Coordinates of N, CA and C in Angstrom, one line a residue:
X615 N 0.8 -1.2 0.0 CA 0.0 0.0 0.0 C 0.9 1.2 0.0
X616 N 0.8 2.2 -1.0 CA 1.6 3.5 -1.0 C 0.8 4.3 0.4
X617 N 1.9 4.7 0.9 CA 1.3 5.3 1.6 C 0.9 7.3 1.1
X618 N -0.2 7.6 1.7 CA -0.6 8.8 1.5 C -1.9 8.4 0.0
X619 N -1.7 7.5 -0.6 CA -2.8 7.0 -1.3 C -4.3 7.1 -1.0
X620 N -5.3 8.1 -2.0 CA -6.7 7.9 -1.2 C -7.3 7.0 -1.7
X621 N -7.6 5.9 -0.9 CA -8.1 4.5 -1.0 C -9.7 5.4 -0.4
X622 N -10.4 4.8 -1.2 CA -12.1 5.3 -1.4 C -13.1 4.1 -1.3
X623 N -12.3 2.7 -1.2 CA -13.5 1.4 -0.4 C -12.3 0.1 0.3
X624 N -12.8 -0.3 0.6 CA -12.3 -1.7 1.2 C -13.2 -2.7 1.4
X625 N -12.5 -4.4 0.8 CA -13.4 -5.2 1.3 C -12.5 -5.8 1.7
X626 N -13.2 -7.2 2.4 CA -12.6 -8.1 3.1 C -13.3 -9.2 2.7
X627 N -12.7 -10.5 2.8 CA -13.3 -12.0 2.1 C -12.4 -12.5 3.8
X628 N -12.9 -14.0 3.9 CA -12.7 -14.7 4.8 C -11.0 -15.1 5.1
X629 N -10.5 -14.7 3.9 CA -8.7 -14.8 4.2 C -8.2 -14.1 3.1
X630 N -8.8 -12.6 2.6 CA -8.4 -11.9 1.5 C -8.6 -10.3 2.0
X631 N -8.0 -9.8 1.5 CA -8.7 -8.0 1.5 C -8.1 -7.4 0.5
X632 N -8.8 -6.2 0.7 CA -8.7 -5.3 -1.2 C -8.8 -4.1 -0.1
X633 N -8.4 -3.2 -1.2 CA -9.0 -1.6 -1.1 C -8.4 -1.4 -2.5
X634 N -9.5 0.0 -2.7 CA -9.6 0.5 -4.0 C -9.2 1.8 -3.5
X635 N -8.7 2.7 -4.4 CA -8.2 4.1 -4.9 C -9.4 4.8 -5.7
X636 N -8.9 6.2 -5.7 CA -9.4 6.8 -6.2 C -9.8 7.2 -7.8
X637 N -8.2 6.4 -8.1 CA -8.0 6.8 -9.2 C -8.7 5.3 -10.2
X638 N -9.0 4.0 -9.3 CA -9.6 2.8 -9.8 C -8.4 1.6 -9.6
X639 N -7.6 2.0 -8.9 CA -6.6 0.7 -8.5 C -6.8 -0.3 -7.7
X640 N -6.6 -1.5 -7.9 CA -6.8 -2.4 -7.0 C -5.8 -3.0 -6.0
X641 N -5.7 -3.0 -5.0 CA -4.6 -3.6 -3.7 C -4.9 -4.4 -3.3
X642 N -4.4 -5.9 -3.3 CA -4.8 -7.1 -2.5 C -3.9 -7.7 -1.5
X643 N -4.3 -8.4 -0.9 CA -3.5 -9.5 -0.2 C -4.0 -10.3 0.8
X644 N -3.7 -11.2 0.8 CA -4.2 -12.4 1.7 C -3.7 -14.1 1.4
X645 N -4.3 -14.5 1.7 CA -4.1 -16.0 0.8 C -5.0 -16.5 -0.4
X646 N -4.3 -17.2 -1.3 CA -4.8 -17.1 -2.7 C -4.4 -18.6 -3.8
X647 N -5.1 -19.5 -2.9 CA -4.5 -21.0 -3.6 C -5.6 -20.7 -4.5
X648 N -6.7 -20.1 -4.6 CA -7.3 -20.4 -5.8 C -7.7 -19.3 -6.9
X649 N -6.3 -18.0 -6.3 CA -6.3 -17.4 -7.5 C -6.9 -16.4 -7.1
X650 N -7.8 -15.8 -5.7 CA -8.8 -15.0 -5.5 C -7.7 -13.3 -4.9
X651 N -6.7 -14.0 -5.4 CA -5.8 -12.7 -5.3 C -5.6 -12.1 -6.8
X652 N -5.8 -12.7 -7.5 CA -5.6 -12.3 -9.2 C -4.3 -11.6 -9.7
X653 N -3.2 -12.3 -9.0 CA -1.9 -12.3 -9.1 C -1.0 -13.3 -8.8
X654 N -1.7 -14.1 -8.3 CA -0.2 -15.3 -7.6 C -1.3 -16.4 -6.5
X655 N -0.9 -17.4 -6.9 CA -1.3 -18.4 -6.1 C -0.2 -18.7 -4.7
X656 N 0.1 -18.0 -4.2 CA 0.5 -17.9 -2.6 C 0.0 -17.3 -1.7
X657 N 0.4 -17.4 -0.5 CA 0.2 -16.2 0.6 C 1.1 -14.9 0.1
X658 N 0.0 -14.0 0.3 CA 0.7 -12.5 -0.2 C 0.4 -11.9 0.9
X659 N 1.5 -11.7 2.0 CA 1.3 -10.9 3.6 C 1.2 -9.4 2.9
X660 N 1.7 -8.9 2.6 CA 2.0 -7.6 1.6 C 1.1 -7.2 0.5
X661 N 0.5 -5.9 1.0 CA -0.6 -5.7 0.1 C 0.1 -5.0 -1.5
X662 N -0.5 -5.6 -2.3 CA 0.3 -5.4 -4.0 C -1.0 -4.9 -4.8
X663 N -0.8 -4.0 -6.2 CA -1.6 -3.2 -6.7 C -1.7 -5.3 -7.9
X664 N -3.3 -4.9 -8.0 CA -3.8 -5.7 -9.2 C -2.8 -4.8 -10.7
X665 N -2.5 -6.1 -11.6 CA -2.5 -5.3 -12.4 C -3.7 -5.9 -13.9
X666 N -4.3 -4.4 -13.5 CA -5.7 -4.8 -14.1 C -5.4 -4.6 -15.5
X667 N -5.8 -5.1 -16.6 CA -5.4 -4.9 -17.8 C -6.7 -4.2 -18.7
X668 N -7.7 -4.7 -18.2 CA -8.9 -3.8 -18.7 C -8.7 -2.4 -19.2
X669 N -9.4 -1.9 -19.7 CA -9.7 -0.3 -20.6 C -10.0 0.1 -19.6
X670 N -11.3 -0.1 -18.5 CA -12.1 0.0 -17.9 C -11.6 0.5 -16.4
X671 N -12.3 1.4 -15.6 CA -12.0 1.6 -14.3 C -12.6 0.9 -13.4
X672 N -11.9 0.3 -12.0 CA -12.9 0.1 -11.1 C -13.2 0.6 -10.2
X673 N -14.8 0.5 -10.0 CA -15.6 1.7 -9.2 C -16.0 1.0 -7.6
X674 N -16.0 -0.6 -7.7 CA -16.6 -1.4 -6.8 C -16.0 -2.5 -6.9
X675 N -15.6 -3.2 -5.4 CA -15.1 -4.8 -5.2 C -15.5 -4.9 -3.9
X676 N -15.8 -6.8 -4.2 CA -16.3 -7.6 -3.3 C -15.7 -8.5 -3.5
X677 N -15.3 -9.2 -2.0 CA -14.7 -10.5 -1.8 C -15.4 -11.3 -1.6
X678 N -15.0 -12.7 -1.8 CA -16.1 -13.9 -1.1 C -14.9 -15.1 -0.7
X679 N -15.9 -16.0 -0.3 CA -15.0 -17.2 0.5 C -14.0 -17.9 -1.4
X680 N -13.0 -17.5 -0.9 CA -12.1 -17.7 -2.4 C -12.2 -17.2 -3.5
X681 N -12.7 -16.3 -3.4 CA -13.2 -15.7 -4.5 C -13.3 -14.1 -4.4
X682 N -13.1 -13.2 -5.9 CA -13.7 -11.9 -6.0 C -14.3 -11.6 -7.2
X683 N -14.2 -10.3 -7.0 CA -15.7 -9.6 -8.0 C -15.1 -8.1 -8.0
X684 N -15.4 -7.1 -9.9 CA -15.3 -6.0 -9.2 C -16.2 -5.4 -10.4
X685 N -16.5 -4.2 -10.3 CA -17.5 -3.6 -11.2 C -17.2 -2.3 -11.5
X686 N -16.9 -2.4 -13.1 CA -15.9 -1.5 -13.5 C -17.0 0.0 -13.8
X687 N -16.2 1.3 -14.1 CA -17.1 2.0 -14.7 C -18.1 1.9 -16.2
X688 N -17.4 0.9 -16.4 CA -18.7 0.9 -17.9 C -19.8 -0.2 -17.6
X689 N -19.8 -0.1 -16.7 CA -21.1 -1.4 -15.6 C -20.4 -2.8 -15.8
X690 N -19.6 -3.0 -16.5 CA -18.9 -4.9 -16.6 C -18.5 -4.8 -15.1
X691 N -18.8 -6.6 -15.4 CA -18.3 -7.5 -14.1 C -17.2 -8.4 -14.2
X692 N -16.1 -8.2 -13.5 CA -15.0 -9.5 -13.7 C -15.1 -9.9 -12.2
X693 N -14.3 -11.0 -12.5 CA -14.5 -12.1 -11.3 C -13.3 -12.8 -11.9
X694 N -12.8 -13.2 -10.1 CA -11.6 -14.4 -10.5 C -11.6 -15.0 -9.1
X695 N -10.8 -16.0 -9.1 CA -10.7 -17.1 -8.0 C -11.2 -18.2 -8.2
X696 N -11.8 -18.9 -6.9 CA -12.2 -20.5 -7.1 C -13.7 -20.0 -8.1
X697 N -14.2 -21.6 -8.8 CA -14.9 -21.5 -9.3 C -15.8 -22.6 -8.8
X698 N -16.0 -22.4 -7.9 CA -16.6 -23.9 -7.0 C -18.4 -23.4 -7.3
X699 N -18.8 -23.9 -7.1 CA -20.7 -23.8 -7.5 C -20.8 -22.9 -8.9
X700 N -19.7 -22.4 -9.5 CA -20.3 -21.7 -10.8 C -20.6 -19.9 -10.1
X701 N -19.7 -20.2 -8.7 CA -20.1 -18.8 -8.4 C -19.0 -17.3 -9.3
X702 N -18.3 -18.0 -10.2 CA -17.8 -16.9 -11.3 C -18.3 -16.3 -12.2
X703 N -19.4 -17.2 -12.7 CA -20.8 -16.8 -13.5 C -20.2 -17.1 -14.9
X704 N -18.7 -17.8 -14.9 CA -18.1 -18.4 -16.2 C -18.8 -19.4 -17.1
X705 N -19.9 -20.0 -16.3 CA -21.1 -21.1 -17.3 C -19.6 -22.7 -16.8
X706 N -19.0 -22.6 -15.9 CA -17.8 -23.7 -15.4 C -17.6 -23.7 -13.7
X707 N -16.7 -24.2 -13.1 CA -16.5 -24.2 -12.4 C -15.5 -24.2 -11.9
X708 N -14.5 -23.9 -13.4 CA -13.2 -23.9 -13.1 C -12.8 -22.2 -12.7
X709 N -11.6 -22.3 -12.0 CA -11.4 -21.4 -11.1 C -10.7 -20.2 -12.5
X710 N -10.4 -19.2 -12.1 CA -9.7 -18.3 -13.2 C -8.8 -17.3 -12.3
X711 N -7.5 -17.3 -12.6 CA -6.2 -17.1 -11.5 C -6.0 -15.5 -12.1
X712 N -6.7 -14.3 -13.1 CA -6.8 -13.4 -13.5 C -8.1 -12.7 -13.6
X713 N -8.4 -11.5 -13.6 CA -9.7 -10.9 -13.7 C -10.7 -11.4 -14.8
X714 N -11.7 -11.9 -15.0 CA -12.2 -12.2 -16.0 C -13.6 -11.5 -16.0
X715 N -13.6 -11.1 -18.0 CA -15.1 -10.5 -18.0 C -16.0 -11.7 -17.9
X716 N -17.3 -11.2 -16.9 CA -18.4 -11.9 -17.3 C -19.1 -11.6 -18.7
X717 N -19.0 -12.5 -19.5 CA -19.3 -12.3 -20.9 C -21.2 -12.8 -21.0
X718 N -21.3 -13.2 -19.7 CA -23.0 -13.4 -19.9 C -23.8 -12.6 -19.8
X719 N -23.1 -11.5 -19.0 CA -24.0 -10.2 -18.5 C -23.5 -9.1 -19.8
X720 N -22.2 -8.9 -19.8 CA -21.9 -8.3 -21.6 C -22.7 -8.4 -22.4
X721 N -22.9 -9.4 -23.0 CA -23.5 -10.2 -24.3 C -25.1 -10.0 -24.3
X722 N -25.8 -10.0 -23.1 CA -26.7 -9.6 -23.0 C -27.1 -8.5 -22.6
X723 N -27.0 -7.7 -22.9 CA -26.9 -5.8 -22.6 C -27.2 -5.4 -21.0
X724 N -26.5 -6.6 -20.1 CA -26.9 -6.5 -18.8 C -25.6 -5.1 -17.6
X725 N -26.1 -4.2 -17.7 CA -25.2 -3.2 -17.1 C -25.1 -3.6 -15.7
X726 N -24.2 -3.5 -14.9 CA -23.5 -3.4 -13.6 C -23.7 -2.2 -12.6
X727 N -23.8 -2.4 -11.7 CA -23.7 -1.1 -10.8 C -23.3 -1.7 -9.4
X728 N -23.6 -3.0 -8.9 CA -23.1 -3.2 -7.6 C -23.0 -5.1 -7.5
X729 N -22.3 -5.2 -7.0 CA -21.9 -6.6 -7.2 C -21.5 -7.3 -5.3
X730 N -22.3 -8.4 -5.1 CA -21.9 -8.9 -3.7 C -21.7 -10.5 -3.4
X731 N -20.4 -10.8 -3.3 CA -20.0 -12.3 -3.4 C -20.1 -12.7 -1.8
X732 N -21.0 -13.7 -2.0 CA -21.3 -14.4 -0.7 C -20.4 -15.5 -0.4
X733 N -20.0 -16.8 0.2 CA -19.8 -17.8 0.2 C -20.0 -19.0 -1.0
X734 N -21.3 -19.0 -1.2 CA -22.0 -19.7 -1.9 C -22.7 -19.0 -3.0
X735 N -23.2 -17.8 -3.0 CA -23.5 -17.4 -4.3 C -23.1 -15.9 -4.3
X736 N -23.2 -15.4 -5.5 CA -23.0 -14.0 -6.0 C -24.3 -13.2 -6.7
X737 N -23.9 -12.2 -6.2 CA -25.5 -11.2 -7.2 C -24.7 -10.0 -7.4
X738 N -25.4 -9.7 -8.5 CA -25.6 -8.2 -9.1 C -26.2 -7.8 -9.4
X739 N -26.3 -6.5 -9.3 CA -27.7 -4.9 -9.1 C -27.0 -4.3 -10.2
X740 N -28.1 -3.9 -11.1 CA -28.1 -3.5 -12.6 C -28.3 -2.7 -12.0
X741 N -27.6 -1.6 -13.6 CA -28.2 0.1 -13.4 C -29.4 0.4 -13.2
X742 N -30.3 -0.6 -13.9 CA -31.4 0.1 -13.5 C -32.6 -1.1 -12.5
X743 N -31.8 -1.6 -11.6 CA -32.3 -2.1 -10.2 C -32.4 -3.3 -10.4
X744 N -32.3 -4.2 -11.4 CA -32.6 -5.3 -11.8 C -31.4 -6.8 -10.7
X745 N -32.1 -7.8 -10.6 CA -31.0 -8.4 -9.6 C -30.8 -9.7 -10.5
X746 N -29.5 -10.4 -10.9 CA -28.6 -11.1 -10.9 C -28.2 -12.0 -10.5
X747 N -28.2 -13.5 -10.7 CA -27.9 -14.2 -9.2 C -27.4 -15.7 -10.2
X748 N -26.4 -16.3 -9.6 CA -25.7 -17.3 -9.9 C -24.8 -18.2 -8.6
X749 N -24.6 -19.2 -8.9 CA -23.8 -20.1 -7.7 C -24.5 -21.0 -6.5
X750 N -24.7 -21.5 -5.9 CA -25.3 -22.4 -5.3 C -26.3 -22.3 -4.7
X751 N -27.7 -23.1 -4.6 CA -28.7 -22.7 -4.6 C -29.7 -23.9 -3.6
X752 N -28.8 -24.7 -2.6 CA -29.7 -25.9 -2.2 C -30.3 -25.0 -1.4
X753 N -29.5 -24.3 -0.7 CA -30.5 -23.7 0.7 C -31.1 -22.4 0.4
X754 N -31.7 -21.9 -1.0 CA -32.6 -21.4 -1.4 C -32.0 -19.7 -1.7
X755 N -30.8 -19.3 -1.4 CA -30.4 -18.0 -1.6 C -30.0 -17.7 -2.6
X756 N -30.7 -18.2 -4.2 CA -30.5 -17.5 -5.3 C -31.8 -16.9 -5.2
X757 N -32.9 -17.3 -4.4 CA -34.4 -16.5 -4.9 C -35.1 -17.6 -5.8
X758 N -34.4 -18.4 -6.6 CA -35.1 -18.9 -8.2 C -36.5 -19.7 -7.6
X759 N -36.9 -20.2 -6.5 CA -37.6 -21.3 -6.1 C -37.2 -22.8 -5.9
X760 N -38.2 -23.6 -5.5 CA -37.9 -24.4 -5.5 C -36.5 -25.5 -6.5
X761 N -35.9 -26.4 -5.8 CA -35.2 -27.4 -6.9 C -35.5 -27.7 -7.9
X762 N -36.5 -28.3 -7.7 CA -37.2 -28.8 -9.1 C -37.3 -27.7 -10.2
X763 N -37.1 -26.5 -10.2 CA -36.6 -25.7 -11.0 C -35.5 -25.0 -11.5
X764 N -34.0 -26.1 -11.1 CA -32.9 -26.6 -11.3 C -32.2 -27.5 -11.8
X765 N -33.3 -28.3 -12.7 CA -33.0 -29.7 -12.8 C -32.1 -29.5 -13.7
X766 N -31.6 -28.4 -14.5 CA -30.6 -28.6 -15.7 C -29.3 -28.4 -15.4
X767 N -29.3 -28.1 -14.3 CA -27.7 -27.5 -13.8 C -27.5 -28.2 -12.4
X768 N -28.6 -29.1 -11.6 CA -28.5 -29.0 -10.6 C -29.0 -28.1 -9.6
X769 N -27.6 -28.2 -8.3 CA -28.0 -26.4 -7.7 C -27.4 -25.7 -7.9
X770 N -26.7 -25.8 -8.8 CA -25.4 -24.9 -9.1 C -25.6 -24.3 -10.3
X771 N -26.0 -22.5 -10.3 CA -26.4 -22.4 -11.5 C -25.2 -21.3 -11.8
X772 N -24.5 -22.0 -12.8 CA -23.1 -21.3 -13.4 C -23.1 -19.8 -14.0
X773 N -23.7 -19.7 -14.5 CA -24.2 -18.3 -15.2 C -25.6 -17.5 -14.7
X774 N -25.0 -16.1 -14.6 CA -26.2 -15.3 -14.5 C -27.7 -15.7 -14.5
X775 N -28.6 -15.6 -13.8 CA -30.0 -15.6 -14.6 C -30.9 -14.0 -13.6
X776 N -31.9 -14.0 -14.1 CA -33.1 -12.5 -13.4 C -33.5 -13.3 -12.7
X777 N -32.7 -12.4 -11.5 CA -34.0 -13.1 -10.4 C -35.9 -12.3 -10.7
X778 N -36.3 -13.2 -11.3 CA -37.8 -13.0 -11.7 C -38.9 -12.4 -10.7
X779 N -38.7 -13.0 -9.1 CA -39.5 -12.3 -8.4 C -39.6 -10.9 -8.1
X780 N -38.2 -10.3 -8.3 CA -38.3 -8.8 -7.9 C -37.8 -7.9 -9.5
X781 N -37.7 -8.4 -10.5 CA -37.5 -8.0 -11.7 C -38.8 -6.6 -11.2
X782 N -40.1 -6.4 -11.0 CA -40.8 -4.8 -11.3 C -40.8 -4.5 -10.0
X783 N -39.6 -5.1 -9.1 CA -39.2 -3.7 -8.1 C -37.7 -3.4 -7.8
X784 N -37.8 -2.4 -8.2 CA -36.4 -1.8 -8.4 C -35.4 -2.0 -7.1
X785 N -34.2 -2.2 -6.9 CA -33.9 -3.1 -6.2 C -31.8 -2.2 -6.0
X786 N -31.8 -1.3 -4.8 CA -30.5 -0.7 -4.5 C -29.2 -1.4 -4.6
X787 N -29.5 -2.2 -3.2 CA -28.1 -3.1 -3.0 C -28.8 -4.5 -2.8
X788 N -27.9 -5.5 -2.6 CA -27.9 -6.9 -2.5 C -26.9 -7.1 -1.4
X789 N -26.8 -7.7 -0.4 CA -26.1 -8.5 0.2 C -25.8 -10.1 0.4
X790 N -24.8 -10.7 0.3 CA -25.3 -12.5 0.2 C -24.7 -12.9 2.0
X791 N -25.3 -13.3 2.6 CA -24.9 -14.6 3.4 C -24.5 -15.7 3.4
X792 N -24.1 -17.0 4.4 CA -24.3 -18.1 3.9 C -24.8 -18.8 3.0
X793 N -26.1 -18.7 4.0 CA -26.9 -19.4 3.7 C -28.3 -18.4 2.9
X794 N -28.4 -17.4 3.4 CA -29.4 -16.5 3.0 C -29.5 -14.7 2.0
X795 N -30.2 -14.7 1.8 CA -29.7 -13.1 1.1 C -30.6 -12.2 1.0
X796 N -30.4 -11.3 1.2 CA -31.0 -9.7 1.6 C -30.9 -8.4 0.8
X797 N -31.8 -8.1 0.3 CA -31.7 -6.9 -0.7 C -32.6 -5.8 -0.1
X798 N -32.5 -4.9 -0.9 CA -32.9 -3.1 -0.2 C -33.5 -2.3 -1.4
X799 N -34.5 -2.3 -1.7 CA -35.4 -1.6 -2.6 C -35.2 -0.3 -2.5
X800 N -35.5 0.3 -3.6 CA -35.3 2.0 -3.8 C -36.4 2.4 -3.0
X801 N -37.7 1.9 -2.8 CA -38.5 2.9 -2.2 C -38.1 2.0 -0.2
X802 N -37.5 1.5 0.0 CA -36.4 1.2 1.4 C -37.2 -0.1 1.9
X803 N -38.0 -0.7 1.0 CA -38.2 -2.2 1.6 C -36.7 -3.1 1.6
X804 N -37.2 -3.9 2.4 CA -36.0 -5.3 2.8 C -37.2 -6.6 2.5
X805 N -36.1 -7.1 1.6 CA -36.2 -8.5 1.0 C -35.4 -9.1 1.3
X806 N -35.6 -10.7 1.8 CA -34.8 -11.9 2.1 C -35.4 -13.4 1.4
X807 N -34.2 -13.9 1.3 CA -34.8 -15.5 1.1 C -33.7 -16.4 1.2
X808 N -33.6 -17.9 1.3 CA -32.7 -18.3 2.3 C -33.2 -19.1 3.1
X809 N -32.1 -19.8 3.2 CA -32.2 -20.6 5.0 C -32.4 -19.6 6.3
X810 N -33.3 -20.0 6.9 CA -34.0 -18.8 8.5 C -33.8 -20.0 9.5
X811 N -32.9 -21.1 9.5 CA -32.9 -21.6 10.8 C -32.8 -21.1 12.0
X812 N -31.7 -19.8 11.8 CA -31.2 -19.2 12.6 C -31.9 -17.8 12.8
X813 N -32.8 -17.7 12.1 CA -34.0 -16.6 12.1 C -32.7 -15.6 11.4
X814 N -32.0 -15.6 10.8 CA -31.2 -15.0 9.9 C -32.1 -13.9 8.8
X815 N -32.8 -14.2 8.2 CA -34.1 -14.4 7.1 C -34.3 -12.4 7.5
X816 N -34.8 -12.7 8.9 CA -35.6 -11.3 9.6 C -37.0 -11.3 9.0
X817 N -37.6 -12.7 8.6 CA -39.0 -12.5 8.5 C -39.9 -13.7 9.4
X818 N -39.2 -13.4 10.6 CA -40.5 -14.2 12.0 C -40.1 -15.5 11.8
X819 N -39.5 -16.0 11.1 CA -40.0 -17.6 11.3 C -38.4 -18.1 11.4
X820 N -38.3 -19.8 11.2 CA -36.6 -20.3 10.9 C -37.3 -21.4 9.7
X821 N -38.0 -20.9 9.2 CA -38.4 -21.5 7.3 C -37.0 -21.1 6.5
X822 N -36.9 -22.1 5.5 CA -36.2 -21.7 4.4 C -37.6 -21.6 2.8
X823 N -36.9 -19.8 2.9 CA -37.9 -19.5 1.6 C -37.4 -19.4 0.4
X824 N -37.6 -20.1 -0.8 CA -36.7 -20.0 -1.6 C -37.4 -18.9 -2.7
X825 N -37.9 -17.9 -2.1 CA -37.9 -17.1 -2.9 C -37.9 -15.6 -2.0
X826 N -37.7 -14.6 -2.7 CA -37.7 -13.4 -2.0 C -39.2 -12.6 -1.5
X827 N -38.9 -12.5 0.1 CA -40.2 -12.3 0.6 C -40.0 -10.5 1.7
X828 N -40.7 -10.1 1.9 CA -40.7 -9.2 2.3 C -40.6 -8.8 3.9
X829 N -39.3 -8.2 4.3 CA -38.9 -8.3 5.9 C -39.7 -7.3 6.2
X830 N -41.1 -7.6 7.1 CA -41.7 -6.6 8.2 C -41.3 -6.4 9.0
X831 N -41.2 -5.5 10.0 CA -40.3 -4.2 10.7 C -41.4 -5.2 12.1
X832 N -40.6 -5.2 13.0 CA -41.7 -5.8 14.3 C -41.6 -4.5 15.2
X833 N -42.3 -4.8 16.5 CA -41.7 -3.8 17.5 C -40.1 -3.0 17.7
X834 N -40.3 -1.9 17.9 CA -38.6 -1.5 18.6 C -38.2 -2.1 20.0
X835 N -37.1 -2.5 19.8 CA -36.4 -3.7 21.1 C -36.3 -2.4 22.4
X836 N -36.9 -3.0 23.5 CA -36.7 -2.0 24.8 C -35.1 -2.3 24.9

């Protein structure tokens, strides 16, 4: 890290971290057997600039369990690291040890604005609110529904698809958990869906919903 550098975000993954610059630089370090450093398959104690080769700036990064994500100024999404459930959105599983465009969301005139790598799956929030969702799906936090509406992939859905439930409500950020996932509507509702064992969910029960339901506000805690 240069010092005196104005670094303008930071994330953190379970044994990785970034920060970003002003100017769209990327700084990593952590551990990286599967490449989720996008420079070197070692331990990197020492935080080192990405060298991003893109045209493109980056505006936004997210870490995940082996894995990252960043979302450049022209709305593209790259992604590198493990490629374990298809959470790269490469349509594979194989890992990618360098930044890679998602060419699903490209190809389909799908713009970028916020991107969030969970454990198990990954989402992105289009420019214009739309949500994104790929990577493992038994315990119901892509939104898609039930299994049985996975039979071609499994649970593991490699590539992008619209999450359909909330496609005509416009839709801020995305967060992923575990097991569960939580988004934030432009007019300020909270959506979850997911495993609620742990009442994680924030919609009253420990159901797993496998689609996105709407978190009511209960009493304020004395």
């Amino acid at each position: 890290v240069v010092s005196g550098t104005d670094y303008v975000a930071l994330a953190l993954g379970p044994k990785q971290g970034a920060v970003l610059s002003q100017s769209g630089e990327v700084t990593m370090w952590g551990y990286s057997e599967q490449g989720q450093l996008g420079y070197t398959k070692q331990i990197h104690s020492v935080p080192k600039a990405l060298n991003w080769t893109a045209a493109s700036r980056v505006v936004q990064i997210s870490l995940g369990d082996s894995y990252s994500a960043a979302v450049t100024d022209d709305a593209s999404l790259y992604t590198w690291g493990s490629g374990l459930y298809g959470r790269l959105g490469h349509d594979s599983e194989t890992d990618r040890l360098t930044p890679t465009l998602v060419e699903d969301l490209k190809d389909n005139g799908v713009r970028v604005a916020q991107v969030s790598c969970g454990p198990e799956v990954c989402t992105a929030v289009t420019v214009g609110g739309q949500v994104y969702v790929w990577g493992h799906s038994q315990n119901g936090q892509l939104g898609l529904g039930s299994l049985a509406h996975s039979k071609k992939t499994g649970v593991n859905q490699r590539t992008p698809v619209l999450l359909e439930k909330l496609a005509a409500t416009p839709i801020r950020a995305v967060s992923c958990g575990q097991t569960h996932t939580i988004a934030i509507a432009s007019n300020g509702r909270l959506w979850a869906w997911g495993k609620g064992d742990a009442g994680q969910t924030g919609l009253g029960d420990k159901a797993l919903h496998w689609t996105p339901m709407v978190i009511e506000r209960g009493p304020i805690a004395e």
